[in-house]
CSV table of C-alpha atoms and ligand atoms in Angstrom, one decimal:
chain,number,residue,atom,x,y,z
A,8,UNK,CA,-14.5,-24.2,32.0
A,9,UNK,CA,-14.5,-20.9,33.5
A,10,UNK,CA,-11.6,-18.3,32.2
A,11,UNK,CA,-11.5,-14.6,33.3
A,12,UNK,CA,-9.9,-12.5,30.1
A,13,UNK,CA,-8.9,-8.8,29.9
A,14,UNK,CA,-8.3,-6.8,26.8
A,15,UNK,CA,-6.7,-3.5,27.4
A,16,UNK,CA,-4.8,-3.1,23.8
A,17,UNK,CA,-6.1,0.4,22.8
A,18,UNK,CA,-8.7,3.2,24.7
A,19,UNK,CA,-10.9,0.3,26.1
A,20,UNK,CA,-10.0,-1.2,28.9
A,21,UNK,CA,-12.0,-4.5,29.2
A,22,UNK,CA,-13.2,-7.6,31.3
A,23,UNK,CA,-15.2,-10.6,31.2
A,24,UNK,CA,-16.1,-13.9,32.9
A,25,UNK,CA,-16.8,-16.1,30.1
A,26,UNK,CA,-17.6,-20.3,30.8
A,27,UNK,CA,-17.1,-22.4,28.4
A,28,UNK,CA,-19.4,-25.4,28.6
A,29,UNK,CA,-18.6,-29.2,27.8
A,30,UNK,CA,-20.2,-29.2,24.4
A,31,UNK,CA,-18.1,-26.6,23.4
A,32,UNK,CA,-20.9,-23.4,23.6
A,33,UNK,CA,-20.0,-20.0,25.2
A,34,UNK,CA,-21.3,-18.5,27.8
A,35,UNK,CA,-20.8,-14.4,28.6
A,36,UNK,CA,-21.5,-14.4,32.6
A,37,UNK,CA,-20.1,-10.8,32.3
A,38,UNK,CA,-18.5,-8.3,30.1
A,39,UNK,CA,-17.9,-4.6,31.8
A,40,UNK,CA,-16.1,-2.2,28.7
A,41,UNK,CA,-14.8,1.1,30.3
A,42,UNK,CA,-14.7,3.6,26.8
A,43,UNK,CA,-14.1,6.6,27.5
A,44,UNK,CA,-13.1,8.5,24.1
A,45,UNK,CA,-13.3,11.8,26.6
A,46,UNK,CA,-10.0,12.1,27.2
A,47,UNK,CA,-8.3,11.8,23.7
A,48,UNK,CA,-11.1,13.9,21.8
A,49,UNK,CA,-8.9,16.9,22.0
A,50,UNK,CA,-5.9,15.8,20.2
A,51,UNK,CA,-8.4,14.4,17.2
A,52,UNK,CA,-7.1,10.5,17.6
A,53,UNK,CA,-6.1,7.9,20.7
A,54,UNK,CA,-3.1,8.8,22.6
A,55,UNK,CA,-1.2,5.8,23.9
A,56,UNK,CA,0.1,7.3,27.0
A,57,UNK,CA,-3.1,8.7,28.0
A,58,UNK,CA,-4.4,5.4,27.1
A,59,UNK,CA,-2.5,3.2,29.7
A,60,UNK,CA,-2.7,5.9,32.5
A,61,UNK,CA,-6.5,5.1,31.8
A,62,UNK,CA,-6.0,1.0,32.1
A,63,UNK,CA,-3.7,1.6,35.3
A,64,UNK,CA,-6.6,3.6,37.1
A,65,UNK,CA,-9.8,1.3,35.5
A,66,UNK,CA,-8.7,-2.1,35.8
A,67,UNK,CA,-9.2,-2.8,39.1
A,68,UNK,CA,-12.0,-1.9,39.3
A,69,UNK,CA,-13.0,-3.6,35.8
A,70,UNK,CA,-12.3,-6.1,36.8
A,71,UNK,CA,-13.5,-6.5,40.0
A,72,UNK,CA,-17.1,-5.2,38.0
A,73,UNK,CA,-16.7,-8.4,36.3
A,74,UNK,CA,-16.5,-10.8,38.9
A,75,UNK,CA,-19.5,-9.6,40.8
A,76,UNK,CA,-21.2,-9.5,37.8
A,77,UNK,CA,-20.7,-13.0,37.0
A,78,UNK,CA,-22.1,-13.6,40.5
A,79,UNK,CA,-18.4,-16.3,40.7
A,80,UNK,CA,-15.6,-15.8,43.0
A,81,UNK,CA,-11.5,-16.5,41.9
A,82,UNK,CA,-12.3,-19.8,43.1
A,83,UNK,CA,-14.8,-20.8,40.2
A,84,UNK,CA,-11.7,-19.1,37.7
A,85,UNK,CA,-10.4,-22.1,36.1
A,86,UNK,CA,-7.6,-19.6,34.4
A,87,UNK,CA,-7.0,-15.9,33.2
A,88,UNK,CA,-6.8,-14.8,29.6
A,89,UNK,CA,-4.9,-11.5,29.1
A,90,UNK,CA,-4.4,-9.6,25.6
A,91,UNK,CA,-0.3,-9.6,25.2
A,92,UNK,CA,-0.4,-8.0,21.5
A,93,UNK,CA,-1.0,-6.4,19.5
A,94,UNK,CA,-1.6,-3.0,19.7
A,95,UNK,CA,-0.3,-0.4,22.4
A,96,UNK,CA,2.2,-1.5,24.5
A,97,UNK,CA,1.8,0.2,27.2
A,98,UNK,CA,-2.0,-0.6,27.3
A,99,UNK,CA,-0.9,-3.9,26.9
A,100,UNK,CA,1.7,-4.1,29.9
A,101,UNK,CA,-1.2,-2.7,31.8
A,102,UNK,CA,-3.0,-5.4,31.6
A,103,UNK,CA,-0.7,-8.1,30.6
A,104,UNK,CA,0.8,-7.4,33.9
A,105,UNK,CA,-2.2,-7.1,36.1
A,106,UNK,CA,-2.6,-10.9,34.4
A,107,UNK,CA,-0.2,-12.2,35.7
A,108,UNK,CA,-0.2,-10.6,40.0
A,109,UNK,CA,-3.7,-12.5,39.7
A,110,UNK,CA,-2.2,-15.4,38.1
A,111,UNK,CA,0.5,-15.7,41.0
A,112,UNK,CA,-2.1,-14.5,43.5
A,113,UNK,CA,-4.7,-16.9,43.0
A,114,UNK,CA,-2.2,-19.9,41.4
A,115,UNK,CA,-4.5,-19.9,38.5
A,116,UNK,CA,-2.8,-20.9,34.7
A,117,UNK,CA,-2.4,-17.7,32.5
A,118,UNK,CA,-3.4,-17.3,28.7
A,119,UNK,CA,-1.3,-14.7,26.6
A,120,UNK,CA,-4.0,-13.9,24.1
A,121,UNK,CA,-3.3,-12.6,20.4
A,122,UNK,CA,-5.9,-9.4,20.3
A,123,UNK,CA,-6.3,-10.7,16.4
A,124,UNK,CA,-7.1,-14.6,17.5
A,125,UNK,CA,-9.4,-12.4,20.3
A,126,UNK,CA,-11.1,-11.0,17.3
A,127,UNK,CA,-10.9,-14.2,14.6
A,128,UNK,CA,-12.5,-16.7,17.5
A,129,UNK,CA,-15.2,-14.1,18.7
A,130,UNK,CA,-17.7,-15.0,16.3
A,131,UNK,CA,-18.2,-18.7,17.7
A,132,UNK,CA,-19.3,-17.5,21.1
A,133,UNK,CA,-22.8,-16.2,20.3
A,134,UNK,CA,-22.9,-18.2,16.6
A,135,UNK,CA,-22.6,-21.6,15.0
A,136,UNK,CA,-19.3,-20.4,13.2
A,137,UNK,CA,-17.6,-24.0,13.2
A,138,UNK,CA,-14.4,-24.3,11.9
A,139,UNK,CA,-12.8,-24.1,9.4
A,140,UNK,CA,-14.4,-20.3,8.1
A,141,UNK,CA,-13.2,-17.5,5.7
A,142,UNK,CA,-12.5,-14.8,8.0
A,143,UNK,CA,-13.0,-10.8,7.7
A,144,UNK,CA,-10.9,-8.9,10.6
A,145,UNK,CA,-11.3,-5.6,9.6
A,146,UNK,CA,-10.8,-3.1,13.0
A,147,UNK,CA,-8.5,0.5,13.3
A,148,UNK,CA,-4.8,-1.4,13.1
A,149,UNK,CA,-5.6,-4.3,11.0
A,150,UNK,CA,-7.6,-5.2,7.9
A,151,UNK,CA,-7.1,-9.2,7.1
A,152,UNK,CA,-8.8,-12.2,5.1
A,153,UNK,CA,-7.8,-15.2,6.6
A,154,UNK,CA,-8.9,-19.2,6.3
A,155,UNK,CA,-9.3,-20.1,9.6
A,156,UNK,CA,-9.1,-23.7,9.3
A,157,UNK,CA,-8.9,-24.4,13.2
A,158,UNK,CA,-8.1,-23.3,16.5
A,159,UNK,CA,-4.1,-21.6,16.1
A,160,UNK,CA,-4.4,-22.9,12.4
A,161,UNK,CA,-4.8,-19.5,10.5
A,162,UNK,CA,-4.1,-18.5,7.0
A,163,UNK,CA,-3.1,-14.9,5.7
A,164,UNK,CA,-4.9,-14.5,2.1
A,165,UNK,CA,-4.7,-10.7,2.1
A,166,UNK,CA,-3.9,-7.6,4.4
A,167,UNK,CA,-4.2,-3.5,3.7
A,168,UNK,CA,-1.1,-2.3,1.3
A,169,UNK,CA,-1.5,1.0,3.7
A,170,UNK,CA,-4.2,1.8,5.6
A,171,UNK,CA,-6.4,-0.5,8.0
A,172,UNK,CA,-10.2,0.2,6.9
A,173,UNK,CA,-11.1,1.5,10.4
A,174,UNK,CA,-8.5,3.9,10.0
A,175,UNK,CA,-9.9,5.4,7.0
A,176,UNK,CA,-13.2,5.9,8.8
A,177,UNK,CA,-11.5,7.3,12.0
A,178,UNK,CA,-9.5,9.3,9.3
A,179,UNK,CA,-12.3,10.5,6.8
A,180,UNK,CA,-14.5,11.4,10.1
A,181,UNK,CA,-11.8,14.1,11.6
A,182,UNK,CA,-12.0,15.5,7.8
A,183,UNK,CA,-15.3,16.2,7.2
A,184,UNK,CA,-15.3,17.2,11.5
A,185,UNK,CA,-17.8,14.6,13.2
A,186,UNK,CA,-15.2,13.4,16.1
A,187,UNK,CA,-13.9,10.2,17.4
A,188,UNK,CA,-14.6,7.0,17.0
A,189,UNK,CA,-15.5,7.9,13.2
A,190,UNK,CA,-17.5,4.8,11.8
A,191,UNK,CA,-20.2,5.6,14.4
A,192,UNK,CA,-20.2,9.0,13.9
A,193,UNK,CA,-19.5,8.3,9.3
A,194,UNK,CA,-22.4,5.6,9.3
A,195,UNK,CA,-24.8,7.9,11.7
A,196,UNK,CA,-24.2,11.3,9.5
A,197,UNK,CA,-24.4,8.7,6.3
A,198,UNK,CA,-27.9,8.6,6.5
A,199,UNK,CA,-29.3,11.5,5.0
A,200,UNK,CA,-26.9,11.2,2.4
A,201,UNK,CA,-26.2,10.6,-1.1
A,202,UNK,CA,-24.1,7.4,-1.7
A,203,UNK,CA,-24.4,8.5,-5.4
A,204,UNK,CA,-22.9,11.7,-5.6
A,205,UNK,CA,-19.7,11.1,-5.8
A,206,UNK,CA,-17.5,8.4,-7.6
A,207,UNK,CA,-14.9,7.8,-5.4
A,208,UNK,CA,-12.1,5.4,-6.8
A,209,UNK,CA,-12.3,1.2,-6.7
A,210,UNK,CA,-9.0,0.7,-4.8
A,211,UNK,CA,-6.5,-2.4,-6.4
A,212,UNK,CA,-9.6,-3.1,-9.0
A,213,UNK,CA,-6.7,-4.4,-11.5
A,214,UNK,CA,-4.7,-5.9,-8.9
A,215,UNK,CA,-4.6,-9.9,-8.3
A,216,UNK,CA,-5.4,-11.7,-4.9
A,217,UNK,CA,-7.1,-9.4,-2.3
A,218,UNK,CA,-5.4,-7.0,-0.6
A,219,UNK,CA,-6.6,-3.9,0.1
A,220,UNK,CA,-5.8,-0.1,0.0
A,221,UNK,CA,-7.8,2.7,1.5
A,222,UNK,CA,-4.8,5.5,1.1
A,223,UNK,CA,-6.6,6.1,-2.6
A,224,UNK,CA,-9.5,6.6,-1.4
A,225,UNK,CA,-8.9,9.3,1.6
A,226,UNK,CA,-7.0,11.2,-0.5
A,227,UNK,CA,-10.4,11.6,-2.8
A,228,UNK,CA,-12.6,12.0,0.5
A,229,UNK,CA,-10.2,14.8,1.8
A,230,UNK,CA,-10.5,16.1,-2.2
A,231,UNK,CA,-13.9,15.9,-2.4
A,232,UNK,CA,-14.2,17.8,1.6
A,233,UNK,CA,-11.5,20.9,0.3
A,234,UNK,CA,-13.1,21.7,-3.3
A,235,UNK,CA,-16.1,23.0,-1.2
A,236,UNK,CA,-15.3,27.0,0.7
A,237,UNK,CA,-17.8,25.2,3.7
A,238,UNK,CA,-19.7,22.1,2.9
A,239,UNK,CA,-23.2,21.7,4.0
A,240,UNK,CA,-24.9,19.8,6.2
A,241,UNK,CA,-26.1,17.8,3.7
A,242,UNK,CA,-22.6,17.8,1.6
A,243,UNK,CA,-20.9,16.6,4.7
A,244,UNK,CA,-23.6,13.7,4.9
A,245,UNK,CA,-22.9,12.9,0.7
A,246,UNK,CA,-19.5,12.3,1.0
A,247,UNK,CA,-19.9,10.2,4.5
A,248,UNK,CA,-22.1,8.4,2.3
A,249,UNK,CA,-20.3,8.0,-0.8
A,250,UNK,CA,-17.5,6.9,1.5
A,251,UNK,CA,-19.0,4.6,3.3
A,252,UNK,CA,-20.6,3.2,-0.1
A,253,UNK,CA,-17.1,3.3,-1.5
A,254,UNK,CA,-15.2,1.7,1.6
A,255,UNK,CA,-18.0,-1.5,1.8
A,256,UNK,CA,-18.0,-1.7,-2.1
A,257,UNK,CA,-14.1,-2.5,-1.9
A,258,UNK,CA,-14.3,-5.0,1.5
A,259,UNK,CA,-16.8,-6.5,-0.3
A,260,UNK,CA,-15.2,-7.4,-4.4
A,261,UNK,CA,-11.6,-8.3,-2.0
A,262,UNK,CA,-13.6,-10.8,0.1
A,263,UNK,CA,-15.5,-12.3,-3.2
A,264,UNK,CA,-11.8,-12.6,-4.3
A,265,UNK,CA,-11.2,-14.0,-0.8
A,266,UNK,CA,-13.8,-17.2,-1.6
A,267,UNK,CA,-12.1,-18.1,-5.0
A,268,UNK,CA,-9.0,-18.4,-3.1
A,269,UNK,CA,-10.3,-19.7,0.2
A,270,UNK,CA,-8.8,-23.5,0.5
A,271,UNK,CA,-11.8,-25.5,1.0
A,272,UNK,CA,-14.3,-25.8,-1.4
A,273,UNK,CA,-16.5,-27.8,0.7
A,274,UNK,CA,-19.9,-27.2,1.5
A,275,UNK,CA,-20.7,-25.1,4.5
A,276,UNK,CA,-19.0,-22.2,3.0
A,277,UNK,CA,-19.3,-19.6,6.3
A,278,UNK,CA,-17.9,-15.8,6.2
A,279,UNK,CA,-17.2,-14.2,9.4
A,280,UNK,CA,-16.7,-11.2,9.8
A,281,UNK,CA,-15.1,-9.8,12.9
A,282,UNK,CA,-13.8,-5.9,13.9
A,283,UNK,CA,-15.5,-2.6,14.9
A,284,UNK,CA,-16.2,-1.7,11.3
A,285,UNK,CA,-18.1,-5.1,11.6
A,286,UNK,CA,-20.3,-3.2,13.0
A,287,UNK,CA,-21.3,-1.2,9.6
A,288,UNK,CA,-25.1,-2.3,8.6
A,289,UNK,CA,-23.5,-1.3,5.4
A,290,UNK,CA,-20.4,-3.4,4.8
A,291,UNK,CA,-22.8,-6.2,6.9
A,292,UNK,CA,-25.3,-6.2,3.9
A,293,UNK,CA,-23.1,-5.9,1.0
A,294,UNK,CA,-21.5,-9.0,1.8
A,295,UNK,CA,-24.3,-10.9,2.1
A,296,UNK,CA,-25.4,-9.9,-1.2
A,297,UNK,CA,-22.4,-11.3,-1.8
A,298,UNK,CA,-22.1,-14.4,0.2
A,299,UNK,CA,-25.8,-14.5,-1.3
A,300,UNK,CA,-24.4,-14.5,-5.0
A,301,UNK,CA,-21.7,-16.9,-4.2
A,302,UNK,CA,-23.3,-19.2,-2.0
A,303,UNK,CA,-21.7,-18.4,1.6
A,304,UNK,CA,-23.3,-17.9,4.4
A,305,UNK,CA,-22.1,-14.6,6.1
A,306,UNK,CA,-21.9,-15.2,10.1
A,307,UNK,CA,-21.1,-11.9,11.9
A,308,UNK,CA,-21.5,-11.3,15.7
A,309,UNK,CA,-23.7,-8.9,17.6
A,310,UNK,CA,-21.7,-5.1,17.4
A,311,UNK,CA,-21.2,-5.4,20.8
A,312,UNK,CA,-18.7,-8.2,20.4
A,313,UNK,CA,-17.3,-6.9,16.8
A,314,UNK,CA,-15.9,-3.4,19.1
A,315,UNK,CA,-13.1,-4.7,21.4
A,316,UNK,CA,-14.5,-6.2,24.4
A,317,UNK,CA,-12.8,-8.4,27.0
A,318,UNK,CA,-15.6,-11.6,26.7
A,319,UNK,CA,-14.0,-12.4,23.2
A,320,UNK,CA,-10.6,-12.4,25.1
A,321,UNK,CA,-11.3,-14.9,27.7
A,322,UNK,CA,-13.4,-16.7,25.8
A,323,UNK,CA,-9.9,-17.7,23.0
A,324,UNK,CA,-7.9,-18.6,27.0
A,325,UNK,CA,-11.3,-20.4,27.1
A,326,UNK,CA,-10.8,-22.2,23.6
A,327,UNK,CA,-6.7,-22.6,24.4
A,328,UNK,CA,-8.1,-24.3,28.2
A,329,UNK,CA,-10.1,-26.3,26.5
A,330,UNK,CA,-7.7,-27.6,24.4
A,331,UNK,CA,-4.5,-28.2,26.4
A,332,UNK,CA,-2.5,-25.0,24.6
A,333,UNK,CA,-2.0,-23.8,28.8
A,334,UNK,CA,1.6,-23.5,28.9
A,335,UNK,CA,3.2,-24.1,32.5
A,336,UNK,CA,2.9,-20.9,34.4
A,337,UNK,CA,7.1,-20.2,34.8
A,338,UNK,CA,6.5,-20.1,31.3
A,339,UNK,CA,3.7,-17.8,30.8
A,340,UNK,CA,5.2,-15.3,33.2
A,341,UNK,CA,8.2,-14.3,31.5
A,342,UNK,CA,6.1,-13.7,28.2
A,343,UNK,CA,6.7,-9.8,27.2
A,344,UNK,CA,3.9,-7.7,26.0
A,345,UNK,CA,4.2,-7.0,21.9
A,346,UNK,CA,3.4,-4.2,20.1
A,347,UNK,CA,3.5,-6.5,17.1
A,348,UNK,CA,2.4,-9.8,16.8
A,349,UNK,CA,0.9,-11.0,13.3
A,350,UNK,CA,-1.7,-13.9,13.5
A,351,UNK,CA,-0.6,-15.8,10.6
A,352,UNK,CA,2.1,-16.2,8.4
A,353,UNK,CA,2.2,-14.0,4.8
A,354,UNK,CA,1.4,-15.8,1.7
A,355,UNK,CA,4.4,-17.5,0.5
A,356,UNK,CA,6.2,-14.4,-1.4
A,357,UNK,CA,4.2,-12.4,-0.5
A,358,UNK,CA,4.9,-8.2,0.5
A,359,UNK,CA,3.4,-7.2,4.6
A,360,UNK,CA,1.2,-5.0,3.9
A,361,UNK,CA,1.0,-2.4,6.1
A,362,UNK,CA,-1.9,-1.3,7.8
A,363,UNK,CA,-0.1,-0.6,11.0
A,364,UNK,CA,0.5,3.0,10.8
A,365,UNK,CA,-2.6,4.3,12.9
A,366,UNK,CA,-4.2,4.5,16.2
A,367,UNK,CA,-5.1,0.7,17.3
A,368,UNK,CA,-2.0,-0.1,16.0
B,416,KG4,O1,-12.0,-4.0,16.7
B,416,KG4,P1,-11.8,-2.3,17.4
B,416,KG4,O2,-12.8,-2.0,18.4
B,416,KG4,O3,-10.4,-2.2,18.1
B,416,KG4,C1,-9.3,-2.7,17.2
B,416,KG4,O4,-8.8,-3.1,18.3
B,416,KG4,O5,-9.0,-1.2,16.1
B,416,KG4,O6,-12.4,-1.5,15.9
B,416,KG4,C2,-12.4,0.0,16.5
B,416,KG4,C3,-12.4,0.6,14.5
B,416,KG4,C4,-12.6,1.6,14.7
B,416,KG4,O7,-11.3,2.8,13.2
B,416,KG4,C5,-14.5,2.5,14.3
B,416,KG4,O8,-14.2,3.8,14.1
B,416,KG4,C6,-14.4,1.6,13.3
B,416,KG4,O9,-13.7,0.1,14.2
B,416,KG4,N1,-16.1,1.4,13.8
B,416,KG4,C7,-16.5,1.5,12.7
B,416,KG4,C8,-18.0,1.3,13.3
B,416,KG4,N2,-18.0,0.7,14.3
B,416,KG4,C9,-16.8,0.9,15.2
B,416,KG4,N3,-16.5,1.4,11.6
B,416,KG4,C10,-17.6,1.5,10.7
B,416,KG4,N4,-19.2,1.3,10.7
B,416,KG4,C11,-19.2,1.3,12.4
B,416,KG4,N5,-20.5,1.3,12.9
B,417,ZN,ZN1,-9.9,-4.8,18.6
């Protein structure tokens, strides 16, 4: 089963061809991502209109490259999968409309994919991540703990009540003058810094459950940075390292709570991480310790499949296609792009968390 995947929900224009083997394995035949953060740099974050226009200019070339690199032609492709939300709606519209046009022209099924499902299933492309598993989804727009019982069977255990983890990294980087995208720059700056110089807060330490909060951390970082007239490179490195440590500790502590709340207690107990922030090595190593202490296995996809990519969208499409979930073409063609689209319903009685204020939302 061969699927072309298209991803345009934020600033990356991505297309990929993947094959789902008969045994459920995945072969990524091509994976093209056009990332150009330069266009947005002057504005200090992703500008929706700039992103949408650049998707219009680049998507056809990116798809052509993905098909070419796969060594296949449109005739060999069984279906097209495209991100239909959540995300910057202008960009989602470009990707979904392009996918609809290709489906019409080539008479192929269309799978409208929830971007978060793409992240949720991404580890299954490269790792032995059988269902069920606990998913820690940490990206620029979302921070959630989800119980993944099976394909299309997701239950939310926790979410952020304010900022997303990636948003906190991006805002901290902006504050420290490190530029965007913030996550990798904070990680690089923190290498030479002292993580114990600042004792940043432990958010929601006394609150039950496994929700997250990053806004207090952000304020503490701002106060630390503004307490100095002209922070030196060492000061910046120390703040970056202390912030990264506090963010990692918060993610690890809440994940440990979710392990206690996870419905299935049977072996094997797997924690899968996904989303751009899952590329962070300090976060990964702290989660790895939590897993070790609690008898869980950490499954982390390679960093290039943690950040946004077309392969995860193609793969989610392939999994759905294999499960017979492709809708009739008339239904698929009438699907609208969605700026908001929760992957899993909140637990009963829980408030709907935030984390949707950033550029990635
Ligand atoms: O999953 P993603 O590519 O896009 C969304 O769907 O949001 O995640 C992007 C986010 C950005 O906030 C970026 O700063 C963060 O992931 N990120 C990182 C790292 N690499 C990317 N955060 C921390 N450490 C990293 N190495
Ligand atoms: Zn994403």
